[in-house]
PDB file of C-alpha atoms and ligand atoms in Angstrom:
ATOM      1  CA  MET A   1     148.378  10.420  43.160  1.00 92.00           C
ATOM      2  CA  THR A   2     147.893   7.331  44.570  1.00 97.00           C
ATOM      3  CA  GLU A   3     144.081   5.551  44.799  1.00 98.00           C
ATOM      4  CA  TYR A   4     143.583   3.010  48.074  1.00 98.00           C
ATOM      5  CA  THR A   5     140.919   0.985  48.976  1.00 98.00           C
ATOM      6  CA  VAL A   6     139.396   1.630  52.224  1.00 98.00           C
ATOM      7  CA  GLU A   7     137.684  -0.950  53.608  1.00 98.00           C
ATOM      8  CA  PHE A   8     135.147  -0.442  57.000  1.00 97.00           C
ATOM      9  CA  VAL A   9     135.413  -3.469  59.076  1.00 96.00           C
ATOM     10  CA  GLY A  10     131.580  -4.928  59.944  1.00 93.00           C
ATOM     11  CA  THR A  11     129.721  -2.510  57.908  1.00 94.00           C
ATOM     12  CA  GLY A  12     130.661  -3.693  53.857  1.00 91.00           C
ATOM     13  CA  GLU A  13     131.510  -0.623  52.942  1.00 96.00           C
ATOM     14  CA  THR A  14     134.326   0.089  50.746  1.00 97.00           C
ATOM     15  CA  ILE A  15     135.822   3.290  49.280  1.00 98.00           C
ATOM     16  CA  GLU A  16     138.177   4.445  47.134  1.00 98.00           C
ATOM     17  CA  VAL A  17     140.594   7.027  48.590  1.00 98.00           C
ATOM     18  CA  SER A  18     143.196   9.025  46.978  1.00 98.00           C
ATOM     19  CA  ASP A  19     146.491   9.611  48.730  1.00 97.00           C
ATOM     20  CA  THR A  20     145.861  13.495  48.240  1.00 97.00           C
ATOM     21  CA  GLU A  21     142.555  13.648  49.627  1.00 97.00           C
ATOM     22  CA  THR A  22     141.246  12.866  53.377  1.00 98.00           C
ATOM     23  CA  ILE A  23     139.235   9.832  54.225  1.00 98.00           C
ATOM     24  CA  LEU A  24     136.481  11.882  55.785  1.00 98.00           C
ATOM     25  CA  SER A  25     136.109  13.922  52.754  1.00 98.00           C
ATOM     26  CA  LYS A  26     135.981  11.113  50.486  1.00 98.00           C
ATOM     27  CA  CYS A  27     133.332   9.906  53.070  1.00 97.00           C
ATOM     28  CA  ILE A  28     131.334  12.869  53.155  1.00 97.00           C
ATOM     29  CA  GLU A  29     131.388  12.453  48.947  1.00 97.00           C
ATOM     30  CA  GLU A  30     130.150   8.855  49.319  1.00 96.00           C
ATOM     31  CA  GLY A  31     127.458   9.052  51.178  1.00 95.00           C
ATOM     32  CA  ILE A  32     129.367   7.074  54.428  1.00 94.00           C
ATOM     33  CA  ALA A  33     127.952   7.643  57.851  1.00 92.00           C
ATOM     34  CA  GLN A  34     131.016   8.594  59.275  1.00 95.00           C
ATOM     35  CA  GLU A  35     130.849  10.941  62.367  1.00 95.00           C
ATOM     36  CA  TYR A  36     133.333  14.397  62.574  1.00 97.00           C
ATOM     37  CA  SER A  37     132.977  17.360  64.209  1.00 96.00           C
ATOM     38  CA  CYS A  38     135.814  19.772  64.175  1.00 95.00           C
ATOM     39  CA  ARG A  39     137.493  18.843  61.081  1.00 95.00           C
ATOM     40  CA  VAL A  40     140.785  20.224  62.179  1.00 95.00           C
ATOM     41  CA  GLY A  41     142.021  17.075  64.003  1.00 93.00           C
ATOM     42  CA  MET A  42     141.205  18.020  67.671  1.00 92.00           C
ATOM     43  CA  CYS A  43     138.013  16.255  68.680  1.00 93.00           C
ATOM     44  CA  LEU A  44     137.985  12.843  67.978  1.00 94.00           C
ATOM     45  CA  ALA A  45     134.954  12.096  66.858  1.00 95.00           C
ATOM     46  CA  CYS A  46     135.882  10.809  63.886  1.00 96.00           C
ATOM     47  CA  SER A  47     138.061   8.052  65.063  1.00 96.00           C
ATOM     48  CA  ALA A  48     138.640   4.809  63.524  1.00 97.00           C
ATOM     49  CA  GLU A  49     141.073   2.323  64.983  1.00 97.00           C
ATOM     50  CA  ILE A  50     143.421   1.416  62.115  1.00 98.00           C
ATOM     51  CA  VAL A  51     142.979  -2.578  61.765  1.00 98.00           C
ATOM     52  CA  GLU A  52     145.063  -2.959  58.593  1.00 98.00           C
ATOM     53  CA  GLY A  53     147.727  -0.254  56.498  1.00 98.00           C
ATOM     54  CA  ASP A  54     149.404   2.636  57.068  1.00 97.00           C
ATOM     55  CA  VAL A  55     148.020   6.394  57.025  1.00 98.00           C
ATOM     56  CA  THR A  56     149.696   9.991  56.989  1.00 97.00           C
ATOM     57  CA  GLN A  57     148.047  12.460  59.729  1.00 96.00           C
ATOM     58  CA  PRO A  58     150.545  14.886  61.030  1.00 91.00           C
ATOM     59  CA  ALA A  59     147.994  17.258  62.206  1.00 88.00           C
ATOM     60  CA  ALA A  60     146.121  14.704  63.845  1.00 85.00           C
ATOM     61  CA  ARG A  61     146.889  17.317  66.963  1.00 88.00           C
ATOM     62  CA  GLY A  62     144.361  15.678  69.445  1.00 89.00           C
ATOM     63  CA  LEU A  63     146.109  12.189  69.213  1.00 91.00           C
ATOM     64  CA  THR A  64     149.560  11.405  70.948  1.00 91.00           C
ATOM     65  CA  ASP A  65     152.093   9.943  68.909  1.00 91.00           C
ATOM     66  CA  GLU A  66     151.544   6.360  69.989  1.00 93.00           C
ATOM     67  CA  GLU A  67     147.940   7.159  69.747  1.00 94.00           C
ATOM     68  CA  ALA A  68     148.363   8.073  66.011  1.00 94.00           C
ATOM     69  CA  GLU A  69     150.251   4.405  64.951  1.00 95.00           C
ATOM     70  CA  ASN A  70     146.603   2.542  65.918  1.00 97.00           C
ATOM     71  CA  TYR A  71     144.145   5.226  65.510  1.00 97.00           C
ATOM     72  CA  ALA A  72     142.974   7.602  62.274  1.00 97.00           C
ATOM     73  CA  LEU A  73     141.634  10.786  62.722  1.00 97.00           C
ATOM     74  CA  THR A  74     139.762  10.519  59.459  1.00 97.00           C
ATOM     75  CA  CYS A  75     139.200  14.591  58.866  1.00 97.00           C
ATOM     76  CA  MET A  76     143.244  14.712  58.646  1.00 96.00           C
ATOM     77  CA  ALA A  77     143.800  11.250  57.670  1.00 97.00           C
ATOM     78  CA  ARG A  78     145.481  10.167  54.091  1.00 98.00           C
ATOM     79  CA  PRO A  79     145.927   6.701  53.058  1.00 98.00           C
ATOM     80  CA  GLN A  80     149.420   5.132  52.390  1.00 98.00           C
ATOM     81  CA  SER A  81     148.624   1.893  51.729  1.00 98.00           C
ATOM     82  CA  ASP A  82     145.019  -0.065  51.581  1.00 98.00           C
ATOM     83  CA  LEU A  83     143.365   0.396  54.686  1.00 98.00           C
ATOM     84  CA  LYS A  84     140.999  -1.674  56.777  1.00 98.00           C
ATOM     85  CA  LEU A  85     139.665   0.659  59.595  1.00 98.00           C
ATOM     86  CA  ASP A  86     136.790   0.157  62.527  1.00 97.00           C
ATOM     87  CA  ARG A  87     134.763   3.387  62.645  1.00 94.00           C
ATOM     88  CA  GLY A  88     133.758   4.637  66.113  1.00 90.00           C
ATOM     89  CA  LYS A  89     136.843   3.895  67.945  1.00 94.00           C
ATOM     90  CA  TYR A  90     138.499   5.488  69.982  1.00 93.00           C
ATOM     91  CA  PRO A  91     141.916   5.426  71.904  1.00 91.00           C
ATOM     92  CA  PRO A  92     141.893   4.176  75.033  1.00 85.00           C
ATOM     93  CA  SER A  93     143.016   7.517  77.003  1.00 77.00           C
ATOM     94  CA  ILE A  94     138.711   8.683  75.923  1.00 73.00           C
ATOM     95  CA  GLU A  95     137.667   5.416  77.044  1.00 66.00           C
ATOM     96  CA  ASP A  96     139.404   6.183  80.405  1.00 65.00           C
ATOM     97  CA  GLU A  97     137.707   9.782  80.274  1.00 63.00           C
ATOM     98  CA  SER A  98     134.223   8.105  79.722  1.00 57.00           C
ATOM     99  CA  ALA A  99     134.253   5.737  82.270  1.00 56.00           C
ATOM    100  CA  ALA A 100     135.888   7.772  84.753  1.00 55.00           C
ATOM    101  CA  THR A 101     133.409  10.168  84.005  1.00 54.00           C
ATOM    102  CA  THR A 102     130.542   7.815  84.417  1.00 51.00           C
ATOM    103  CA  GLU A 103     132.134   6.373  87.823  1.00 52.00           C
ATOM    104  CA  THR A 104     131.717   9.861  88.959  1.00 47.00           C
ATOM    105  CA  ALA A 105     128.282  10.671  88.164  1.00 48.00           C
ATOM    106  CA  ALA A 106     127.350   7.466  89.989  1.00 48.00           C
ATOM    107  CA  ALA A 107     129.305   8.444  93.109  1.00 48.00           C
ATOM    108  CA  ASP A 108     127.329  11.752  93.104  1.00 51.00           C
ATOM    109  CA  ASP A 109     123.884   9.348  92.891  1.00 50.00           C
ATOM    110  CA  ASP A 110     124.742   8.577  96.736  1.00 51.00           C
TER     111      ASP A 110
HETATM  112  S1  FES B 201     136.415  16.046  62.991  1.00 80.67           S
HETATM  113 FE1  FES B 201     137.191  16.459  64.945  1.00 80.67          FE
HETATM  114  S2  FES B 201     139.073  15.667  64.766  1.00 80.67           S
HETATM  115 FE2  FES B 201     138.148  14.752  63.385  1.00 80.67          FE
END
């Protein structure tokens, strides 16, 4: 078992996470306010942008392979190096869906 340092950019929060536990489970244990919902890698509520470092997350089914290179689903992700993560950042595909929904809602008001 190897321990890695996980730093959350912009918050000053840092935790030590082993390569055998998920980042989310350690956040919950340490009282870090990481959002989550399904805890099975599907909803993306626990997403964070990987600013620096590597994770393994083979069960992160909510992400495409390309997205998984830049985003971690913290409920599934285990560190493979020291990390810097930006919590509450979602893959562009999710951001695009939000924008489309907003545009549709605005169009319905006309
Ligand atoms: S909590 Fe749903 S994907 Fe992590």
